[in-house]
Short mmCIF file of C-alpha atoms and ligand atoms in Angstrom, two decimals:
data_model
loop_
_atom_site.label_atom_id
_atom_site.label_comp_id
_atom_site.label_asym_id
_atom_site.label_seq_id
_atom_site.Cartn_x
_atom_site.Cartn_y
_atom_site.Cartn_z
CA MET A 278 -71.36 99.98 -3.50
CA GLN A 279 -68.93 96.87 -3.07
CA LYS A 280 -66.08 97.85 -0.98
CA VAL A 281 -62.94 98.37 -3.03
CA ILE A 282 -60.10 98.54 -0.99
CA ALA A 283 -59.79 99.95 2.70
CA TRP A 284 -56.93 100.64 4.56
CA GLN A 285 -58.23 97.69 7.61
CA ASN A 286 -56.37 96.84 11.10
CA GLY A 287 -52.68 97.81 9.97
CA ALA A 288 -53.58 95.79 6.77
CA ILE A 289 -54.75 96.75 3.06
CA LYS A 290 -58.30 95.28 2.15
CA LEU A 291 -58.92 94.37 -1.61
CA LEU A 292 -61.84 93.17 -3.41
CA ASP A 293 -60.12 90.19 -5.14
CA GLN A 294 -60.84 91.42 -8.55
CA ARG A 295 -59.03 88.01 -10.74
CA ARG A 296 -62.23 86.35 -9.05
CA LEU A 297 -65.35 88.50 -10.13
CA PRO A 298 -68.07 87.76 -11.32
CA LEU A 299 -68.03 84.36 -9.73
CA LYS A 300 -66.81 85.64 -6.49
CA VAL A 301 -67.03 88.51 -4.54
CA GLU A 302 -63.82 87.42 -1.94
CA TYR A 303 -61.36 90.02 -0.23
CA LEU A 304 -57.57 89.68 -0.25
CA ALA A 305 -55.52 91.45 3.01
CA CYS A 306 -52.50 92.78 1.80
CA LYS A 307 -50.08 92.82 5.10
CA LYS A 308 -46.86 93.26 3.57
CA VAL A 309 -46.20 95.37 0.47
CA GLU A 310 -44.82 92.25 -1.13
CA ASP A 311 -48.39 90.96 -1.11
CA LEU A 312 -49.52 94.14 -2.31
CA ALA A 313 -47.20 94.51 -5.05
CA VAL A 314 -48.35 91.52 -6.59
CA ALA A 315 -52.11 92.26 -5.50
CA ILE A 316 -50.80 94.76 -8.78
CA GLU A 317 -48.99 93.03 -11.20
CA GLY A 318 -51.63 90.31 -11.08
CA LEU A 319 -54.71 92.77 -11.62
CA ALA A 320 -56.46 91.74 -8.39
CA VAL A 321 -56.30 95.58 -7.87
CA ARG A 322 -56.09 97.15 -11.07
CA GLY A 323 -57.74 100.41 -12.95
CA ALA A 324 -55.54 103.65 -13.50
CA PRO A 325 -57.07 105.42 -10.46
CA LEU A 326 -57.16 102.47 -8.14
CA ILE A 327 -53.56 101.21 -8.47
CA GLY A 328 -52.46 104.87 -7.40
CA ILE A 329 -54.93 104.45 -4.32
CA ALA A 330 -53.44 101.45 -3.81
CA GLY A 331 -50.06 102.04 -4.49
CA ALA A 332 -50.48 105.33 -1.46
CA TYR A 333 -51.66 102.56 0.92
CA GLY A 334 -49.28 100.46 0.00
CA LEU A 335 -46.21 103.11 1.29
CA VAL A 336 -48.47 103.68 4.56
CA LEU A 337 -47.89 99.54 4.64
CA GLY A 338 -44.40 99.89 4.19
CA VAL A 339 -43.65 101.73 7.21
CA TRP A 340 -46.48 100.97 9.71
CA HIS A 341 -44.31 98.76 11.70
CA SER A 342 -41.10 100.48 11.16
CA ASP A 343 -39.07 101.93 14.22
CA ALA A 344 -37.72 105.54 13.75
CA LYS A 345 -34.70 104.56 13.06
CA ASN A 346 -35.83 102.72 10.04
CA LEU A 347 -38.63 104.77 8.73
CA GLY A 348 -37.02 106.24 5.76
CA ALA A 349 -35.08 103.06 4.56
CA ASP A 350 -38.46 100.72 4.83
CA PHE A 351 -40.43 103.88 2.80
CA ARG A 352 -37.77 103.84 0.04
CA LYS A 353 -37.70 100.07 -0.69
CA SER A 354 -41.61 100.17 -0.63
CA TYR A 355 -41.75 103.05 -3.14
CA ARG A 356 -39.32 101.39 -5.09
CA ARG A 357 -40.98 98.12 -4.99
CA ILE A 358 -44.26 99.45 -5.69
CA LYS A 359 -43.16 101.48 -8.35
CA ARG A 360 -42.21 98.25 -10.22
CA THR A 361 -45.08 96.76 -10.63
CA ARG A 362 -46.90 98.17 -13.80
CA PRO A 363 -45.86 101.11 -15.58
CA THR A 364 -48.33 102.87 -18.29
CA ALA A 365 -50.75 104.23 -15.68
CA VAL A 366 -49.04 107.55 -14.44
CA ASN A 367 -51.63 107.47 -11.56
CA LEU A 368 -49.87 105.36 -9.61
CA PHE A 369 -46.48 107.82 -9.92
CA TRP A 370 -48.61 110.43 -9.27
CA ALA A 371 -49.73 108.35 -6.27
CA LEU A 372 -46.56 107.48 -5.21
CA ASP A 373 -44.61 111.42 -5.30
CA ARG A 374 -47.46 113.08 -3.52
CA MET A 375 -47.20 110.14 -0.57
CA GLU A 376 -43.45 110.81 -1.00
CA ALA A 377 -43.88 114.68 -0.81
CA ARG A 378 -46.21 114.55 2.73
CA PHE A 379 -43.28 112.01 3.75
CA ASN A 380 -40.62 114.19 3.46
CA SER A 381 -42.67 117.23 4.60
CA LEU A 382 -43.73 114.75 7.76
CA ILE A 383 -39.92 114.25 8.84
CA LYS A 384 -38.95 117.89 7.97
CA SER A 385 -41.93 118.86 10.62
CA GLY A 386 -39.88 116.31 13.25
CA VAL A 387 -43.55 114.71 13.89
CA ALA A 388 -43.38 112.32 16.80
CA ALA A 389 -43.31 108.51 15.13
CA GLY A 390 -46.45 107.35 16.53
CA SER A 391 -48.27 110.98 14.83
CA PHE A 392 -46.42 109.92 11.87
CA LYS A 393 -48.09 106.68 10.77
CA LYS A 394 -51.39 108.42 11.33
CA LYS A 395 -50.48 111.31 9.29
CA LEU A 396 -49.15 109.12 6.83
CA LEU A 397 -52.32 107.37 6.84
CA GLN A 398 -54.28 111.15 6.47
CA ALA A 399 -52.89 111.47 3.17
CA ALA A 400 -53.31 107.73 1.71
CA LEU A 401 -56.88 108.29 2.78
CA ASP A 402 -56.85 112.24 0.90
CA ILE A 403 -55.97 110.62 -2.43
CA HIS A 404 -58.47 107.69 -1.85
CA HIS A 405 -61.46 110.41 -1.40
CA ASP A 406 -60.37 112.92 -3.62
CA ASP A 407 -60.64 110.52 -6.34
CA ALA A 408 -64.00 109.94 -4.91
CA VAL A 409 -65.15 113.59 -5.37
CA THR A 410 -63.10 113.95 -8.68
CA CYS A 411 -65.22 111.07 -10.07
CA GLY A 412 -68.75 112.55 -9.23
CA LEU A 413 -67.69 115.83 -10.92
CA ILE A 414 -66.49 113.75 -14.20
CA GLY A 415 -69.57 111.83 -14.25
CA ARG A 416 -71.95 115.09 -13.98
CA TYR A 417 -70.05 116.83 -16.68
CA GLY A 418 -69.81 114.07 -19.07
CA ALA A 419 -73.61 112.95 -18.70
CA GLU A 420 -74.52 116.45 -19.93
CA LEU A 421 -72.49 114.97 -23.26
CA ILE A 422 -75.05 112.17 -23.46
CA LYS A 423 -77.32 112.94 -25.49
CA LYS A 424 -81.36 111.09 -24.79
CA ASN A 425 -81.93 107.77 -25.38
CA ALA A 426 -78.55 107.12 -26.11
CA VAL A 427 -76.72 103.77 -26.96
CA ILE A 428 -72.82 103.82 -26.06
CA ILE A 429 -70.29 101.51 -26.02
CA THR A 430 -67.47 101.15 -23.99
CA HIS A 431 -64.07 99.54 -23.32
CA CYS A 432 -62.27 97.55 -20.75
CA ASN A 433 -63.43 98.53 -17.11
CA THR A 434 -63.64 102.62 -15.45
CA GLY A 435 -65.96 102.19 -12.79
CA GLU A 436 -66.05 101.44 -8.92
CA LEU A 437 -64.10 98.80 -9.38
CA ALA A 438 -60.96 100.57 -11.17
CA THR A 439 -61.29 104.22 -9.26
CA GLY A 440 -62.01 105.57 -5.32
CA GLY A 441 -65.68 106.27 -6.63
CA ILE A 442 -68.24 105.54 -9.38
CA GLY A 443 -65.68 105.62 -12.34
CA THR A 444 -64.80 107.44 -15.04
CA ALA A 445 -66.03 106.49 -18.47
CA LEU A 446 -68.99 104.17 -16.45
CA GLY A 447 -69.54 106.84 -13.80
CA VAL A 448 -70.58 108.86 -16.87
CA ILE A 449 -72.56 106.00 -18.11
CA SER A 450 -73.93 105.47 -14.38
CA ILE A 451 -75.22 109.44 -13.71
CA ALA A 452 -76.59 109.57 -17.18
CA HIS A 453 -78.66 106.36 -16.82
CA LYS A 454 -79.87 108.10 -13.63
CA MET A 455 -81.27 111.08 -15.60
CA GLY A 456 -82.72 109.10 -17.89
CA ARG A 457 -80.67 109.44 -20.94
CA VAL A 458 -79.05 106.11 -21.47
CA ARG A 459 -81.33 102.96 -23.58
CA SER A 460 -78.11 100.31 -23.16
CA VAL A 461 -74.95 99.73 -23.12
CA TYR A 462 -72.47 97.61 -25.39
CA VAL A 463 -69.82 96.10 -23.60
CA ASP A 464 -66.62 95.40 -25.10
CA GLU A 465 -64.97 92.16 -23.73
CA THR A 466 -61.72 93.65 -23.51
CA ARG A 467 -59.36 90.41 -24.69
CA PRO A 468 -56.90 88.98 -23.00
CA LEU A 469 -58.30 89.66 -19.35
CA LEU A 470 -61.51 90.29 -20.07
CA GLN A 471 -62.16 93.39 -17.85
CA GLY A 472 -65.53 94.22 -19.40
CA ALA A 473 -66.63 90.61 -19.40
CA ARG A 474 -65.58 90.25 -15.84
CA LEU A 475 -66.43 93.15 -14.50
CA THR A 476 -68.34 95.82 -16.17
CA THR A 477 -70.87 93.96 -17.19
CA TRP A 478 -70.98 92.72 -13.05
CA GLU A 479 -70.90 96.60 -12.38
CA LEU A 480 -74.07 97.47 -14.57
CA ALA A 481 -76.07 94.52 -13.95
CA ARG A 482 -76.01 95.82 -10.21
CA GLN A 483 -77.05 99.53 -11.22
CA LYS A 484 -79.70 98.01 -13.49
CA ILE A 485 -77.98 99.53 -16.70
CA PRO A 486 -79.30 97.40 -19.66
CA ALA A 487 -76.27 96.35 -21.06
CA THR A 488 -74.97 93.85 -24.17
CA LEU A 489 -71.56 92.26 -24.02
CA ILE A 490 -69.98 91.70 -27.84
CA CYS A 491 -66.24 90.15 -28.21
CA ASP A 492 -64.15 93.02 -29.18
CA ASN A 493 -63.91 92.85 -33.40
CA MET A 494 -68.07 93.11 -33.20
CA ALA A 495 -67.85 97.32 -32.55
CA ALA A 496 -67.27 98.47 -35.98
CA SER A 497 -70.32 96.69 -37.31
CA LEU A 498 -72.22 97.76 -34.68
CA MET A 499 -71.37 100.98 -36.00
CA ALA A 500 -71.82 100.76 -39.17
CA ALA A 501 -75.30 99.74 -38.66
CA GLY A 502 -75.95 103.07 -36.96
CA LYS A 503 -76.94 100.81 -33.47
CA ILE A 504 -73.82 103.25 -31.34
CA ASP A 505 -74.73 106.82 -30.74
CA CYS A 506 -71.42 107.18 -28.96
CA ALA A 507 -68.08 105.63 -27.20
CA ILE A 508 -66.70 106.40 -23.77
CA VAL A 509 -63.46 104.91 -22.37
CA GLY A 510 -60.76 105.82 -19.59
CA ALA A 511 -57.39 106.50 -19.90
CA ASP A 512 -54.47 105.43 -18.02
CA ARG A 513 -52.10 108.07 -19.62
CA ILE A 514 -52.75 111.04 -21.29
CA CYS A 515 -49.80 112.73 -22.73
CA ALA A 516 -49.44 116.84 -23.74
CA ASN A 517 -50.93 116.82 -27.29
CA GLY A 518 -54.01 114.96 -26.15
CA ASP A 519 -52.20 111.44 -27.14
CA PHE A 520 -53.70 108.89 -24.65
CA ALA A 521 -52.80 105.02 -23.64
CA ASN A 522 -55.73 102.36 -22.54
CA LYS A 523 -56.18 99.12 -22.41
CA ILE A 524 -55.62 97.20 -25.76
CA GLY A 525 -58.10 97.73 -27.93
CA THR A 526 -59.37 101.16 -27.33
CA TYR A 527 -57.25 102.53 -30.23
CA SER A 528 -59.19 100.58 -33.02
CA LEU A 529 -62.67 101.13 -31.56
CA ALA A 530 -61.27 104.89 -32.02
CA VAL A 531 -60.26 104.53 -35.74
CA ASN A 532 -64.03 102.69 -35.95
CA ALA A 533 -65.53 105.62 -34.38
CA ARG A 534 -63.77 107.95 -36.66
CA TYR A 535 -64.81 106.54 -39.66
CA HIS A 536 -68.51 105.86 -39.21
CA GLY A 537 -68.77 109.33 -37.90
CA VAL A 538 -69.22 108.44 -33.89
CA PRO A 539 -68.13 110.64 -30.69
CA PHE A 540 -65.79 109.49 -29.18
CA TYR A 541 -65.26 110.35 -25.79
CA VAL A 542 -62.16 110.02 -22.71
CA ALA A 543 -63.22 110.51 -19.49
CA ALA A 544 -60.46 110.72 -17.02
CA PRO A 545 -58.92 112.62 -13.65
CA LEU A 546 -56.18 115.89 -13.80
CA SER A 547 -54.15 112.86 -11.79
CA THR A 548 -53.80 110.55 -15.55
CA PHE A 549 -52.23 113.79 -17.63
CA ASP A 550 -48.50 113.00 -17.93
CA VAL A 551 -47.77 116.95 -19.49
CA ALA A 552 -44.25 116.29 -19.07
CA LEU A 553 -44.87 113.72 -22.25
CA ALA A 554 -44.98 115.13 -25.77
CA ASP A 555 -46.75 112.68 -27.44
CA GLY A 556 -47.81 109.19 -26.91
CA SER A 557 -44.54 107.45 -28.54
CA ARG A 558 -43.29 108.17 -25.23
CA ILE A 559 -45.67 105.98 -22.99
CA PRO A 560 -44.44 103.19 -21.27
CA ILE A 561 -46.44 100.06 -22.53
CA GLU A 562 -46.64 96.84 -20.42
CA GLN A 563 -46.01 93.94 -22.27
CA ARG A 564 -47.53 90.70 -20.14
CA LYS A 565 -47.02 86.72 -20.03
CA PRO A 566 -48.26 85.31 -23.50
CA ASP A 567 -50.04 82.42 -21.74
CA GLU A 568 -52.75 85.22 -21.16
CA VAL A 569 -53.18 84.96 -25.13
CA ARG A 570 -52.96 81.61 -25.50
CA ARG A 571 -55.45 80.84 -22.89
CA PHE A 572 -58.81 81.78 -22.55
CA GLY A 573 -58.92 81.67 -18.80
CA GLN A 574 -57.68 78.79 -17.33
CA CYS A 575 -58.23 76.98 -20.62
CA ARG A 576 -55.51 76.69 -23.27
CA THR A 577 -56.80 77.60 -26.74
CA ALA A 578 -53.55 77.88 -28.76
CA PRO A 579 -50.36 75.44 -28.86
CA GLY A 580 -48.41 76.15 -26.08
CA LYS A 581 -45.48 77.53 -27.89
CA ILE A 582 -46.84 80.01 -30.39
CA ALA A 583 -45.01 83.14 -30.39
CA VAL A 584 -47.02 86.14 -28.54
CA PHE A 585 -47.32 89.95 -28.95
CA ASN A 586 -49.53 90.89 -25.69
CA PRO A 587 -49.25 94.60 -24.74
CA SER A 588 -52.01 95.50 -22.19
CA PHE A 589 -51.90 99.44 -23.54
CA ASP A 590 -52.25 100.74 -26.93
CA VAL A 591 -51.94 104.69 -27.90
CA THR A 592 -54.83 106.76 -29.06
CA PRO A 593 -53.47 109.67 -31.06
CA GLY A 594 -55.68 112.20 -29.52
CA LYS A 595 -57.10 113.47 -33.06
CA LEU A 596 -59.45 110.63 -32.97
CA VAL A 597 -61.24 111.97 -30.01
CA SER A 598 -63.74 113.93 -29.83
CA ALA A 599 -63.39 115.65 -26.33
CA MET A 600 -62.15 114.72 -22.89
CA ILE A 601 -64.04 114.75 -19.66
CA THR A 602 -62.23 115.73 -16.23
CA GLU A 603 -63.57 117.08 -12.75
CA LYS A 604 -62.46 120.48 -14.18
CA GLY A 605 -65.14 120.45 -17.33
CA VAL A 606 -64.62 118.99 -21.04
CA ILE A 607 -62.20 119.91 -22.90
CA ARG A 608 -62.08 119.76 -26.79
CA PRO A 609 -59.48 119.65 -29.90
CA PRO A 610 -56.96 121.37 -29.83
CA PHE A 611 -55.87 119.11 -27.18
CA GLY A 612 -52.64 120.82 -26.75
CA ARG A 613 -53.69 124.16 -25.44
CA ALA A 614 -56.83 122.83 -23.71
CA ILE A 615 -54.46 120.59 -21.73
CA LYS A 616 -52.28 123.38 -20.95
CA GLY A 617 -54.99 125.15 -19.96
CA ILE A 618 -56.73 122.94 -17.34
CA SER A 619 -52.90 121.42 -16.03
CA GLY A 620 -51.63 124.39 -15.27
O1 MRU B 796 -55.21 96.41 -16.88
P1 MRU B 796 -55.74 97.10 -16.32
O2 MRU B 796 -57.42 96.30 -15.89
O3 MRU B 796 -55.88 98.01 -15.27
O4 MRU B 796 -56.58 98.54 -17.34
C1 MRU B 796 -57.61 99.34 -16.73
C2 MRU B 796 -57.77 100.28 -18.29
O5 MRU B 796 -57.41 100.55 -19.34
C3 MRU B 796 -58.90 101.36 -17.63
O6 MRU B 796 -59.51 101.83 -19.04
C4 MRU B 796 -57.96 102.88 -17.09
O7 MRU B 796 -56.76 102.03 -15.82
C5 MRU B 796 -58.75 103.48 -16.70
S1 MRU B 796 -59.75 103.22 -15.40
C6 MRU B 796 -60.85 104.55 -14.60
#
């Protein structure tokens, strides 16, 4: 497995996902601003991974602080990282967990030297726990996959998006090891091509047979009876089961329901936001118009054409057949089931 993120000598080392699959290059974030820009530019991405990155970012923010500036530097870093991307709740979950640890360390009066090491340990724990969580999601989810399955997935939800084997892609990976996966159709995931650039790269490394399609080709494959199930990840899941994920997930779910294809969501409990009653309240990130006017580096539309470019959409929970978490599989009605596992 390629190391995707690591704390190294007072800096955060990141696999720069903007360069994949053409180059495997690392980025060293020595300041909080470097990390914030890396998150905004999708050098590091995927809901659980930006939570992990944010946690390391708060350590970075105080790593060179002297005792009297610890609090102010921490708060400044917290505010900057919080502003990077609004949709994935894992980021805020991780920042809040780190803030609670920071406050308890302040209260306990630990000396500045060991204070920083203990705060780093809290970030390492978030990273490690996510790896364990991915393994559990993978094992529970693999049980839903029938023998010889052809699966469709959207965006990237694997090692590049988490601290472990991934969520939806982790399920595929374990089901493949169990001999259950015939092949995977990968939505290219316009406009930033996480499917084409990242998921195909991960599947190839694991020798899982994969076929790349444009996002608008899924319905015709389903109509031809060529897909057995769809599995996606999530950036935020509300109390009623509505969830945000990469733009295009909603249409995949509608197509799956119409064609009677089971549609699964794989996500850790850190992706659940039970404070939000339904999906209408999820903040959706709007990104730059040029991401749509261009295909990679190449301009494919008039330079001034108006553009709609939400990074995520909201899929109603009623289109979901089951959700896979580290505590097991839940099925509709999700309101009751989510209350049960998130309590
Ligand atoms: O904009 P991105 O690439 O960060 O979007 C990622 C997704 O939408 C993933 O499906 C989601 O974060 C789940 S990752 C396990």
